[in-house]
Amino acid sequence: MFMKGKKGVILGVANDKSIAYGIAKACAAQGAQIAFTYLNDSLKKRVVPIATEFGSENLVYPCDVSNPEEVKALKESLEKDLGQIDFIVHSIAFAPKEGLSGRFYDISKEAFDIAMDISVYSLIEITRELKPLLSNNSSILTLSYYGGVKYIPNYNLMGVAKAALEMTTKYLAEDLGRDGIRVNAISAGPIKTLAAAGISDFRFMLKWNEAHSPLKKNVTIDEVGNSGMYLLSDLSSAVTGEIHYVDSGFNIMG
Ligand code: 0WD
């Protein structure tokens, strides 16, 4: 029971295919108490049964990270219902469709701002707003992708956002280390989720990764979940500022 006695919040469950769901499953199996958030009312219908599955039916809150009031309200609710927390999972990203295909130089400032706000700035904002609740032995985890390091066809605007997210992880790790807060990212291999459906030719990405990774397979949300649990637990107590690849080894290939 590596998460026994730990309480935390997971942002970014859209359904039971979400990476955040895999992380919740692994943490709950190790004894964690988990609060969940949902983006809007249509996702609420999906998230409430998932929270119930983990005994968290009374710990489900709205939080659209592009709305600072909802982030502040989340802090108030968590404080009231959980008090101190030990972990945060930020499993959120969004880019307008125009940023995920076509010519890169065509990206509008509006699309750029939206992608950076929801996929990057939200990690800073969530961290700042929830920091008063974090214990001095706590862990924050976000999700990245290799398209933030190397060119990946069609990943375009999200690639730029993931590069910024990875550096945000490192600067936050330095800043919060003195408070006993660790900040890490998992760079996951491609997985068929709602968010992935927005990326053109995603099926080709899956096939390519399977064929060209050392393990010759794609990764599952359970595998990302287990690695996430490690980074959220005391098993990784000396690990911070790390971008941990869970990608069947794809990133080492030339
Ligand atoms: O191949 C993949 N699926 C990979 C995903 C490989 C590597 C990394 N990732 C990343 C994504 O970029 C994202 O950061 O993992 C994270 C989770 O993505 P996911 O599990 O693949 O996708 P999904 O199940 O769709 O969850 C992402 C959720 C949203 O879902 P939808 O599909 O409704 O956009 O992010 C949430 C929302 O629930 N989200 C927001 N939450 C709060 N406020 C917002 C927002 N403004 N926008 C999106």
PDB file of C-alpha atoms and ligand atoms in Angstrom:
ATOM      1  CA  MET A   1       0.000   0.000   0.000  1.00  0.00           C
ATOM      2  CA  PHE A   2       2.369   2.691  -1.261  1.00  0.00           C
ATOM      3  CA  MET A   3      -0.282   5.464  -1.177  1.00  0.00           C
ATOM      4  CA  LYS A   4      -1.913   4.600   2.143  1.00  0.00           C
ATOM      5  CA  GLY A   5      -2.839   7.784   4.029  1.00  0.00           C
ATOM      6  CA  LYS A   6      -2.249   9.986   0.969  1.00  0.00           C
ATOM      7  CA  LYS A   7      -4.946  12.341  -0.332  1.00  0.00           C
ATOM      8  CA  GLY A   8      -4.921  14.175  -3.620  1.00  0.00           C
ATOM      9  CA  VAL A   9      -6.765  15.552  -6.614  1.00  0.00           C
ATOM     10  CA  ILE A  10      -6.746  14.326 -10.208  1.00  0.00           C
ATOM     11  CA  LEU A  11      -7.665  16.811 -12.959  1.00  0.00           C
ATOM     12  CA  GLY A  12      -8.302  15.548 -16.490  1.00  0.00           C
ATOM     13  CA  VAL A  13     -10.467  12.449 -16.306  1.00  0.00           C
ATOM     14  CA  ALA A  14     -12.803  12.644 -19.318  1.00  0.00           C
ATOM     15  CA  ASN A  15     -13.774   8.954 -19.402  1.00  0.00           C
ATOM     16  CA  ASP A  16     -12.383   5.501 -18.581  1.00  0.00           C
ATOM     17  CA  LYS A  17      -9.962   5.724 -21.533  1.00  0.00           C
ATOM     18  CA  SER A  18      -8.245   8.818 -20.066  1.00  0.00           C
ATOM     19  CA  ILE A  19      -4.647   8.570 -18.892  1.00  0.00           C
ATOM     20  CA  ALA A  20      -5.839  10.238 -15.670  1.00  0.00           C
ATOM     21  CA  TYR A  21      -8.193   7.283 -15.126  1.00  0.00           C
ATOM     22  CA  GLY A  22      -5.232   4.880 -15.343  1.00  0.00           C
ATOM     23  CA  ILE A  23      -3.371   6.966 -12.763  1.00  0.00           C
ATOM     24  CA  ALA A  24      -6.427   7.074 -10.468  1.00  0.00           C
ATOM     25  CA  LYS A  25      -6.785   3.301 -10.685  1.00  0.00           C
ATOM     26  CA  ALA A  26      -3.157   2.677  -9.749  1.00  0.00           C
ATOM     27  CA  CYS A  27      -3.247   5.187  -6.866  1.00  0.00           C
ATOM     28  CA  ALA A  28      -6.556   3.877  -5.500  1.00  0.00           C
ATOM     29  CA  ALA A  29      -5.215   0.313  -5.605  1.00  0.00           C
ATOM     30  CA  GLN A  30      -2.371   1.494  -3.365  1.00  0.00           C
ATOM     31  CA  GLY A  31      -4.720   3.107  -0.828  1.00  0.00           C
ATOM     32  CA  ALA A  32      -4.962   6.748  -1.952  1.00  0.00           C
ATOM     33  CA  GLN A  33      -8.031   8.910  -1.355  1.00  0.00           C
ATOM     34  CA  ILE A  34      -8.737  10.813  -4.584  1.00  0.00           C
ATOM     35  CA  ALA A  35     -10.783  13.898  -5.477  1.00  0.00           C
ATOM     36  CA  PHE A  36     -11.782  14.362  -9.137  1.00  0.00           C
ATOM     37  CA  THR A  37     -12.614  17.341 -11.320  1.00  0.00           C
ATOM     38  CA  TYR A  38     -14.612  17.633 -14.529  1.00  0.00           C
ATOM     39  CA  LEU A  39     -14.463  20.212 -17.293  1.00  0.00           C
ATOM     40  CA  ASN A  40     -18.174  20.726 -17.963  1.00  0.00           C
ATOM     41  CA  ASP A  41     -21.625  19.252 -17.373  1.00  0.00           C
ATOM     42  CA  SER A  42     -21.437  16.778 -20.238  1.00  0.00           C
ATOM     43  CA  LEU A  43     -18.211  15.310 -18.804  1.00  0.00           C
ATOM     44  CA  LYS A  44     -19.662  15.389 -15.264  1.00  0.00           C
ATOM     45  CA  LYS A  45     -21.945  12.499 -16.284  1.00  0.00           C
ATOM     46  CA  ARG A  46     -18.851  10.437 -17.078  1.00  0.00           C
ATOM     47  CA  VAL A  47     -16.716  11.515 -14.131  1.00  0.00           C
ATOM     48  CA  VAL A  48     -19.256  10.984 -11.315  1.00  0.00           C
ATOM     49  CA  PRO A  49     -19.542   7.193 -11.916  1.00  0.00           C
ATOM     50  CA  ILE A  50     -15.758   6.970 -12.118  1.00  0.00           C
ATOM     51  CA  ALA A  51     -15.369   8.820  -8.815  1.00  0.00           C
ATOM     52  CA  THR A  52     -17.998   6.504  -7.304  1.00  0.00           C
ATOM     53  CA  GLU A  53     -15.967   3.492  -8.451  1.00  0.00           C
ATOM     54  CA  PHE A  54     -13.131   4.770  -6.241  1.00  0.00           C
ATOM     55  CA  GLY A  55     -15.374   5.649  -3.262  1.00  0.00           C
ATOM     56  CA  SER A  56     -15.051   9.371  -4.045  1.00  0.00           C
ATOM     57  CA  GLU A  57     -18.660  10.234  -4.931  1.00  0.00           C
ATOM     58  CA  ASN A  58     -18.526  13.167  -2.500  1.00  0.00           C
ATOM     59  CA  LEU A  59     -15.220  14.448  -3.893  1.00  0.00           C
ATOM     60  CA  VAL A  60     -16.148  15.566  -7.433  1.00  0.00           C
ATOM     61  CA  TYR A  61     -15.833  19.228  -8.409  1.00  0.00           C
ATOM     62  CA  PRO A  62     -16.157  21.376 -11.530  1.00  0.00           C
ATOM     63  CA  CYS A  63     -12.923  22.913 -12.783  1.00  0.00           C
ATOM     64  CA  ASP A  64     -12.416  24.489 -16.189  1.00  0.00           C
ATOM     65  CA  VAL A  65      -8.802  25.591 -15.822  1.00  0.00           C
ATOM     66  CA  SER A  66      -9.337  28.484 -18.227  1.00  0.00           C
ATOM     67  CA  ASN A  67     -11.603  30.043 -15.578  1.00  0.00           C
ATOM     68  CA  PRO A  68      -9.590  31.371 -12.571  1.00  0.00           C
ATOM     69  CA  GLU A  69     -12.761  31.519 -10.453  1.00  0.00           C
ATOM     70  CA  GLU A  70     -13.277  27.759 -10.854  1.00  0.00           C
ATOM     71  CA  VAL A  71      -9.678  27.096  -9.820  1.00  0.00           C
ATOM     72  CA  LYS A  72     -10.152  29.224  -6.700  1.00  0.00           C
ATOM     73  CA  ALA A  73     -13.452  27.458  -5.939  1.00  0.00           C
ATOM     74  CA  LEU A  74     -11.684  24.095  -6.274  1.00  0.00           C
ATOM     75  CA  LYS A  75      -9.192  25.137  -3.596  1.00  0.00           C
ATOM     76  CA  GLU A  76     -12.027  26.109  -1.238  1.00  0.00           C
ATOM     77  CA  SER A  77     -13.850  22.798  -1.807  1.00  0.00           C
ATOM     78  CA  LEU A  78     -10.724  20.681  -1.338  1.00  0.00           C
ATOM     79  CA  GLU A  79      -9.820  22.573   1.822  1.00  0.00           C
ATOM     80  CA  LYS A  80     -13.280  21.984   3.255  1.00  0.00           C
ATOM     81  CA  ASP A  81     -13.561  18.321   2.247  1.00  0.00           C
ATOM     82  CA  LEU A  82      -9.979  17.014   2.460  1.00  0.00           C
ATOM     83  CA  GLY A  83      -7.927  19.608   4.355  1.00  0.00           C
ATOM     84  CA  GLN A  84      -4.280  18.931   3.527  1.00  0.00           C
ATOM     85  CA  ILE A  85      -3.428  17.100   0.290  1.00  0.00           C
ATOM     86  CA  ASP A  86      -0.334  15.162  -0.809  1.00  0.00           C
ATOM     87  CA  PHE A  87      -0.604  15.007  -4.580  1.00  0.00           C
ATOM     88  CA  ILE A  88      -1.980  16.723  -7.693  1.00  0.00           C
ATOM     89  CA  VAL A  89      -2.296  15.172 -11.150  1.00  0.00           C
ATOM     90  CA  HIS A  90      -2.550  17.644 -14.048  1.00  0.00           C
ATOM     91  CA  SER A  91      -3.630  15.567 -17.064  1.00  0.00           C
ATOM     92  CA  ILE A  92      -5.050  18.369 -19.179  1.00  0.00           C
ATOM     93  CA  ALA A  93      -4.315  19.682 -22.637  1.00  0.00           C
ATOM     94  CA  PHE A  94      -6.186  21.426 -25.401  1.00  0.00           C
ATOM     95  CA  ALA A  95      -5.374  23.029 -28.745  1.00  0.00           C
ATOM     96  CA  PRO A  96      -7.881  24.282 -31.306  1.00  0.00           C
ATOM     97  CA  LYS A  97      -8.148  21.919 -34.271  1.00  0.00           C
ATOM     98  CA  GLU A  98      -6.386  24.388 -36.585  1.00  0.00           C
ATOM     99  CA  GLY A  99      -3.220  23.923 -34.473  1.00  0.00           C
ATOM    100  CA  LEU A 100      -3.111  20.153 -35.005  1.00  0.00           C
ATOM    101  CA  SER A 101      -2.770  19.840 -38.776  1.00  0.00           C
ATOM    102  CA  GLY A 102      -1.776  21.810 -41.833  1.00  0.00           C
ATOM    103  CA  ARG A 103       1.067  24.314 -42.176  1.00  0.00           C
ATOM    104  CA  PHE A 104       2.683  25.239 -38.839  1.00  0.00           C
ATOM    105  CA  TYR A 105       3.220  28.866 -39.803  1.00  0.00           C
ATOM    106  CA  ASP A 106      -0.521  29.354 -40.264  1.00  0.00           C
ATOM    107  CA  ILE A 107      -1.263  29.031 -36.521  1.00  0.00           C
ATOM    108  CA  SER A 108      -3.200  32.056 -35.267  1.00  0.00           C
ATOM    109  CA  LYS A 109      -2.290  33.964 -32.127  1.00  0.00           C
ATOM    110  CA  GLU A 110      -5.704  33.121 -30.743  1.00  0.00           C
ATOM    111  CA  ALA A 111      -5.140  29.359 -31.109  1.00  0.00           C
ATOM    112  CA  PHE A 112      -1.613  29.707 -29.709  1.00  0.00           C
ATOM    113  CA  ASP A 113      -2.857  31.593 -26.633  1.00  0.00           C
ATOM    114  CA  ILE A 114      -5.624  29.069 -25.934  1.00  0.00           C
ATOM    115  CA  ALA A 115      -3.259  26.082 -26.187  1.00  0.00           C
ATOM    116  CA  MET A 116      -0.646  27.683 -23.940  1.00  0.00           C
ATOM    117  CA  ASP A 117      -3.244  28.809 -21.410  1.00  0.00           C
ATOM    118  CA  ILE A 118      -4.999  25.456 -20.999  1.00  0.00           C
ATOM    119  CA  SER A 119      -2.057  23.113 -21.555  1.00  0.00           C
ATOM    120  CA  VAL A 120       0.758  25.021 -19.805  1.00  0.00           C
ATOM    121  CA  TYR A 121      -0.242  28.024 -17.717  1.00  0.00           C
ATOM    122  CA  SER A 122      -2.899  25.927 -15.942  1.00  0.00           C
ATOM    123  CA  LEU A 123      -0.143  23.869 -14.289  1.00  0.00           C
ATOM    124  CA  ILE A 124       1.341  27.034 -12.767  1.00  0.00           C
ATOM    125  CA  GLU A 125      -2.049  28.354 -11.707  1.00  0.00           C
ATOM    126  CA  ILE A 126      -3.240  25.083 -10.158  1.00  0.00           C
ATOM    127  CA  THR A 127       0.058  24.768  -8.313  1.00  0.00           C
ATOM    128  CA  ARG A 128      -0.119  28.314  -6.943  1.00  0.00           C
ATOM    129  CA  GLU A 129      -3.766  28.125  -5.898  1.00  0.00           C
ATOM    130  CA  LEU A 130      -3.536  24.667  -4.282  1.00  0.00           C
ATOM    131  CA  LYS A 131      -0.094  25.211  -2.703  1.00  0.00           C
ATOM    132  CA  PRO A 132      -1.540  26.278   0.682  1.00  0.00           C
ATOM    133  CA  LEU A 133      -3.124  22.812   0.909  1.00  0.00           C
ATOM    134  CA  LEU A 134      -0.032  20.804  -0.077  1.00  0.00           C
ATOM    135  CA  SER A 135       1.810  18.911   2.650  1.00  0.00           C
ATOM    136  CA  ASN A 136       5.572  19.332   2.949  1.00  0.00           C
ATOM    137  CA  ASN A 137       6.009  15.869   1.424  1.00  0.00           C
ATOM    138  CA  SER A 138       3.925  16.138  -1.689  1.00  0.00           C
ATOM    139  CA  SER A 139       4.115  15.442  -5.395  1.00  0.00           C
ATOM    140  CA  ILE A 140       2.722  17.064  -8.545  1.00  0.00           C
ATOM    141  CA  LEU A 141       2.536  15.184 -11.847  1.00  0.00           C
ATOM    142  CA  THR A 142       1.784  16.390 -15.374  1.00  0.00           C
ATOM    143  CA  LEU A 143       1.614  14.617 -18.741  1.00  0.00           C
ATOM    144  CA  SER A 144       3.784  15.358 -21.740  1.00  0.00           C
ATOM    145  CA  TYR A 145       4.582  13.851 -25.128  1.00  0.00           C
ATOM    146  CA  TYR A 146       7.745  13.416 -27.214  1.00  0.00           C
ATOM    147  CA  GLY A 147       6.379  15.906 -29.764  1.00  0.00           C
ATOM    148  CA  GLY A 148       7.617  18.574 -27.310  1.00  0.00           C
ATOM    149  CA  VAL A 149      11.214  17.450 -27.905  1.00  0.00           C
ATOM    150  CA  LYS A 150      11.298  16.328 -31.552  1.00  0.00           C
ATOM    151  CA  TYR A 151       9.175  17.012 -34.590  1.00  0.00           C
ATOM    152  CA  ILE A 152       6.133  14.700 -34.820  1.00  0.00           C
ATOM    153  CA  PRO A 153       3.843  15.039 -37.867  1.00  0.00           C
ATOM    154  CA  ASN A 154       0.664  17.062 -37.139  1.00  0.00           C
ATOM    155  CA  TYR A 155       1.449  17.536 -33.424  1.00  0.00           C
ATOM    156  CA  ASN A 156       2.321  21.134 -34.350  1.00  0.00           C
ATOM    157  CA  LEU A 157       0.988  23.599 -31.777  1.00  0.00           C
ATOM    158  CA  MET A 158       0.737  20.953 -29.072  1.00  0.00           C
ATOM    159  CA  GLY A 159       4.434  20.208 -29.585  1.00  0.00           C
ATOM    160  CA  VAL A 160       5.296  23.801 -28.719  1.00  0.00           C
ATOM    161  CA  ALA A 161       2.964  23.620 -25.700  1.00  0.00           C
ATOM    162  CA  LYS A 162       4.586  20.391 -24.458  1.00  0.00           C
ATOM    163  CA  ALA A 163       8.078  21.916 -24.773  1.00  0.00           C
ATOM    164  CA  ALA A 164       6.875  24.783 -22.569  1.00  0.00           C
ATOM    165  CA  LEU A 165       5.176  22.342 -20.189  1.00  0.00           C
ATOM    166  CA  GLU A 166       8.383  20.327 -19.727  1.00  0.00           C
ATOM    167  CA  MET A 167      10.388  23.445 -18.846  1.00  0.00           C
ATOM    168  CA  THR A 168       7.556  24.620 -16.588  1.00  0.00           C
ATOM    169  CA  THR A 169       7.879  21.283 -14.761  1.00  0.00           C
ATOM    170  CA  LYS A 170      11.598  21.910 -14.208  1.00  0.00           C
ATOM    171  CA  TYR A 171      11.273  25.540 -13.065  1.00  0.00           C
ATOM    172  CA  LEU A 172       8.435  24.592 -10.707  1.00  0.00           C
ATOM    173  CA  ALA A 173      10.522  21.704  -9.356  1.00  0.00           C
ATOM    174  CA  GLU A 174      13.355  24.085  -8.462  1.00  0.00           C
ATOM    175  CA  ASP A 175      11.023  26.660  -6.986  1.00  0.00           C
ATOM    176  CA  LEU A 176       9.004  24.233  -4.838  1.00  0.00           C
ATOM    177  CA  GLY A 177      11.769  21.872  -3.751  1.00  0.00           C
ATOM    178  CA  ARG A 178      12.404  24.082  -0.710  1.00  0.00           C
ATOM    179  CA  ASP A 179       8.774  23.494   0.357  1.00  0.00           C
ATOM    180  CA  GLY A 180       9.035  19.705   0.120  1.00  0.00           C
ATOM    181  CA  ILE A 181       7.005  19.615  -3.082  1.00  0.00           C
ATOM    182  CA  ARG A 182       8.221  17.505  -6.012  1.00  0.00           C
ATOM    183  CA  VAL A 183       7.137  18.202  -9.609  1.00  0.00           C
ATOM    184  CA  ASN A 184       7.551  15.655 -12.406  1.00  0.00           C
ATOM    185  CA  ALA A 185       6.160  14.822 -15.833  1.00  0.00           C
ATOM    186  CA  ILE A 186       5.502  11.556 -17.600  1.00  0.00           C
ATOM    187  CA  SER A 187       6.113  11.625 -21.325  1.00  0.00           C
ATOM    188  CA  ALA A 188       3.720   8.913 -22.457  1.00  0.00           C
ATOM    189  CA  GLY A 189       3.711   7.043 -25.741  1.00  0.00           C
ATOM    190  CA  PRO A 190       0.606   7.548 -27.911  1.00  0.00           C
ATOM    191  CA  ILE A 191      -2.645   6.138 -26.505  1.00  0.00           C
ATOM    192  CA  LYS A 192      -6.081   6.246 -28.129  1.00  0.00           C
ATOM    193  CA  THR A 193      -8.042   8.713 -25.947  1.00  0.00           C
ATOM    194  CA  LEU A 194     -10.507  11.554 -26.599  1.00  0.00           C
ATOM    195  CA  ALA A 195      -7.661  14.097 -26.747  1.00  0.00           C
ATOM    196  CA  ALA A 196      -5.720  11.905 -29.195  1.00  0.00           C
ATOM    197  CA  ALA A 197      -8.737  11.797 -31.503  1.00  0.00           C
ATOM    198  CA  GLY A 198      -8.067  15.469 -32.266  1.00  0.00           C
ATOM    199  CA  ILE A 199      -4.684  14.701 -33.831  1.00  0.00           C
ATOM    200  CA  SER A 200      -4.672  13.967 -37.557  1.00  0.00           C
ATOM    201  CA  ASP A 201      -3.345  10.558 -38.572  1.00  0.00           C
ATOM    202  CA  PHE A 202      -3.169   9.363 -34.972  1.00  0.00           C
ATOM    203  CA  ARG A 203      -3.558   5.733 -36.074  1.00  0.00           C
ATOM    204  CA  PHE A 204      -0.350   6.064 -38.054  1.00  0.00           C
ATOM    205  CA  MET A 205       1.434   7.359 -34.929  1.00  0.00           C
ATOM    206  CA  LEU A 206       0.291   4.290 -32.994  1.00  0.00           C
ATOM    207  CA  LYS A 207       1.505   1.927 -35.708  1.00  0.00           C
ATOM    208  CA  TRP A 208       4.815   3.762 -36.060  1.00  0.00           C
ATOM    209  CA  ASN A 209       5.517   3.651 -32.316  1.00  0.00           C
ATOM    210  CA  GLU A 210       4.646   0.001 -32.069  1.00  0.00           C
ATOM    211  CA  ALA A 211       6.933  -0.893 -34.960  1.00  0.00           C
ATOM    212  CA  HIS A 212       9.875   1.309 -33.942  1.00  0.00           C
ATOM    213  CA  SER A 213      10.053   1.072 -30.149  1.00  0.00           C
ATOM    214  CA  PRO A 214      12.422  -1.384 -28.431  1.00  0.00           C
ATOM    215  CA  LEU A 215       9.497  -3.180 -26.741  1.00  0.00           C
ATOM    216  CA  LYS A 216       7.548  -3.380 -30.047  1.00  0.00           C
ATOM    217  CA  LYS A 217       4.246  -2.448 -28.387  1.00  0.00           C
ATOM    218  CA  ASN A 218       2.161   0.567 -27.525  1.00  0.00           C
ATOM    219  CA  VAL A 219       1.668   1.612 -23.914  1.00  0.00           C
ATOM    220  CA  THR A 220      -1.561   1.309 -21.895  1.00  0.00           C
ATOM    221  CA  ILE A 221      -3.138   3.692 -19.411  1.00  0.00           C
ATOM    222  CA  ASP A 222      -2.462   1.065 -16.728  1.00  0.00           C
ATOM    223  CA  GLU A 223       1.266   1.206 -17.496  1.00  0.00           C
ATOM    224  CA  VAL A 224       1.265   5.016 -17.375  1.00  0.00           C
ATOM    225  CA  GLY A 225      -0.844   4.739 -14.213  1.00  0.00           C
ATOM    226  CA  ASN A 226       1.682   2.528 -12.437  1.00  0.00           C
ATOM    227  CA  SER A 227       4.564   4.870 -13.295  1.00  0.00           C
ATOM    228  CA  GLY A 228       2.404   7.808 -12.204  1.00  0.00           C
ATOM    229  CA  MET A 229       1.710   6.126  -8.873  1.00  0.00           C
ATOM    230  CA  TYR A 230       5.472   5.713  -8.354  1.00  0.00           C
ATOM    231  CA  LEU A 231       6.068   9.426  -9.023  1.00  0.00           C
ATOM    232  CA  LEU A 232       3.220  10.437  -6.675  1.00  0.00           C
ATOM    233  CA  SER A 233       4.309   8.131  -3.847  1.00  0.00           C
ATOM    234  CA  ASP A 234       7.285   8.199  -1.488  1.00  0.00           C
ATOM    235  CA  LEU A 235       8.939   5.536  -3.676  1.00  0.00           C
ATOM    236  CA  SER A 236      10.237   8.495  -5.736  1.00  0.00           C
ATOM    237  CA  SER A 237      11.123  10.734  -2.782  1.00  0.00           C
ATOM    238  CA  ALA A 238      14.408  11.889  -4.371  1.00  0.00           C
ATOM    239  CA  VAL A 239      12.988  12.444  -7.869  1.00  0.00           C
ATOM    240  CA  THR A 240      11.949  15.911  -9.026  1.00  0.00           C
ATOM    241  CA  GLY A 241      12.095  17.950 -12.225  1.00  0.00           C
ATOM    242  CA  GLU A 242      12.152  14.695 -14.171  1.00  0.00           C
ATOM    243  CA  ILE A 243      10.569  13.972 -17.547  1.00  0.00           C
ATOM    244  CA  HIS A 244       9.994  10.237 -17.215  1.00  0.00           C
ATOM    245  CA  TYR A 245       9.373   8.383 -20.483  1.00  0.00           C
ATOM    246  CA  VAL A 246       6.688   5.691 -20.454  1.00  0.00           C
ATOM    247  CA  ASP A 247       6.806   4.987 -24.181  1.00  0.00           C
ATOM    248  CA  SER A 248       8.106   1.423 -24.695  1.00  0.00           C
ATOM    249  CA  GLY A 249      11.537   3.061 -25.127  1.00  0.00           C
ATOM    250  CA  PHE A 250      10.606   4.864 -28.363  1.00  0.00           C
ATOM    251  CA  ASN A 251      12.550   8.022 -27.431  1.00  0.00           C
ATOM    252  CA  ILE A 252      15.952   6.293 -27.475  1.00  0.00           C
ATOM    253  CA  MET A 253      15.667   5.300 -31.116  1.00  0.00           C
ATOM    254  CA  GLY A 254      17.637   7.266 -33.678  1.00  0.00           C
TER     255      GLY A 254
HETATM  256  O1  0WD B   1      -1.483   9.760 -26.787  1.00  0.00           O
HETATM  257  C1  0WD B   1      -1.958  10.356 -25.831  1.00  0.00           C
HETATM  258  N1  0WD B   1      -3.229  10.251 -25.539  1.00  0.00           N
HETATM  259  C2  0WD B   1      -1.051  11.174 -24.979  1.00  0.00           C
HETATM  260  C3  0WD B   1      -1.582  12.145 -24.146  1.00  0.00           C
HETATM  261  C4  0WD B   1       0.400  10.946 -25.079  1.00  0.00           C
HETATM  262  C5  0WD B   1       1.178  11.778 -24.195  1.00  0.00           C
HETATM  263  C6  0WD B   1       0.618  12.732 -23.419  1.00  0.00           C
HETATM  264  N2  0WD B   1      -0.750  12.917 -23.399  1.00  0.00           N
HETATM  265  C7  0WD B   1      -1.277  13.957 -22.535  1.00  0.00           C
HETATM  266  C8  0WD B   1      -2.256  14.924 -23.143  1.00  0.00           C
HETATM  267  O2  0WD B   1      -1.621  15.892 -23.934  1.00  0.00           O
HETATM  268  C9  0WD B   1      -2.866  15.509 -21.883  1.00  0.00           C
HETATM  269  O3  0WD B   1      -1.986  16.472 -21.325  1.00  0.00           O
HETATM  270  O4  0WD B   1      -1.987  13.373 -21.466  1.00  0.00           O
HETATM  271  C10 0WD B   1      -2.917  14.303 -20.942  1.00  0.00           C
HETATM  272  C11 0WD B   1      -4.261  13.620 -20.827  1.00  0.00           C
HETATM  273  O5  0WD B   1      -4.771  13.348 -22.111  1.00  0.00           O
HETATM  274  P1  0WD B   1      -5.596  12.050 -22.501  1.00  0.00           P
HETATM  275  O6  0WD B   1      -5.822  11.191 -21.329  1.00  0.00           O
HETATM  276  O7  0WD B   1      -4.964  11.504 -23.716  1.00  0.00           O
HETATM  277  O8  0WD B   1      -6.968  12.682 -23.027  1.00  0.00           O
HETATM  278  P2  0WD B   1      -8.437  12.900 -22.434  1.00  0.00           P
HETATM  279  O9  0WD B   1      -8.977  11.650 -21.868  1.00  0.00           O
HETATM  280  O10 0WD B   1      -9.220  13.550 -23.542  1.00  0.00           O
HETATM  281  O11 0WD B   1      -8.200  13.937 -21.266  1.00  0.00           O
HETATM  282  C12 0WD B   1      -7.786  15.241 -21.478  1.00  0.00           C
HETATM  283  C13 0WD B   1      -8.777  16.132 -20.785  1.00  0.00           C
HETATM  284  C14 0WD B   1      -9.968  16.669 -21.555  1.00  0.00           C
HETATM  285  O12 0WD B   1     -10.647  15.873 -22.252  1.00  0.00           O
HETATM  286  P3  0WD B   1     -11.406  16.465 -23.590  1.00  0.00           P
HETATM  287  O13 0WD B   1     -11.264  15.316 -24.500  1.00  0.00           O
HETATM  288  O14 0WD B   1     -12.762  16.784 -23.147  1.00  0.00           O
HETATM  289  O15 0WD B   1     -10.647  17.687 -24.119  1.00  0.00           O
HETATM  290  O16 0WD B   1      -8.289  17.396 -20.449  1.00  0.00           O
HETATM  291  C15 0WD B   1      -9.389  18.080 -19.919  1.00  0.00           C
HETATM  292  C16 0WD B   1     -10.637  17.423 -20.425  1.00  0.00           C
HETATM  293  O17 0WD B   1     -11.246  16.678 -19.436  1.00  0.00           O
HETATM  294  N3  0WD B   1      -9.458  19.463 -20.302  1.00  0.00           N
HETATM  295  C17 0WD B   1      -9.685  20.412 -19.403  1.00  0.00           C
HETATM  296  N4  0WD B   1      -9.859  20.339 -18.069  1.00  0.00           N
HETATM  297  C18 0WD B   1     -10.106  21.492 -17.437  1.00  0.00           C
HETATM  298  N5  0WD B   1     -10.158  22.681 -18.047  1.00  0.00           N
HETATM  299  C19 0WD B   1      -9.739  21.615 -20.121  1.00  0.00           C
HETATM  300  C20 0WD B   1      -9.989  22.781 -19.385  1.00  0.00           C
HETATM  301  N6  0WD B   1     -10.086  23.985 -19.955  1.00  0.00           N
HETATM  302  N7  0WD B   1      -9.533  21.354 -21.433  1.00  0.00           N
HETATM  303  C21 0WD B   1      -9.352  20.038 -21.532  1.00  0.00           C
END
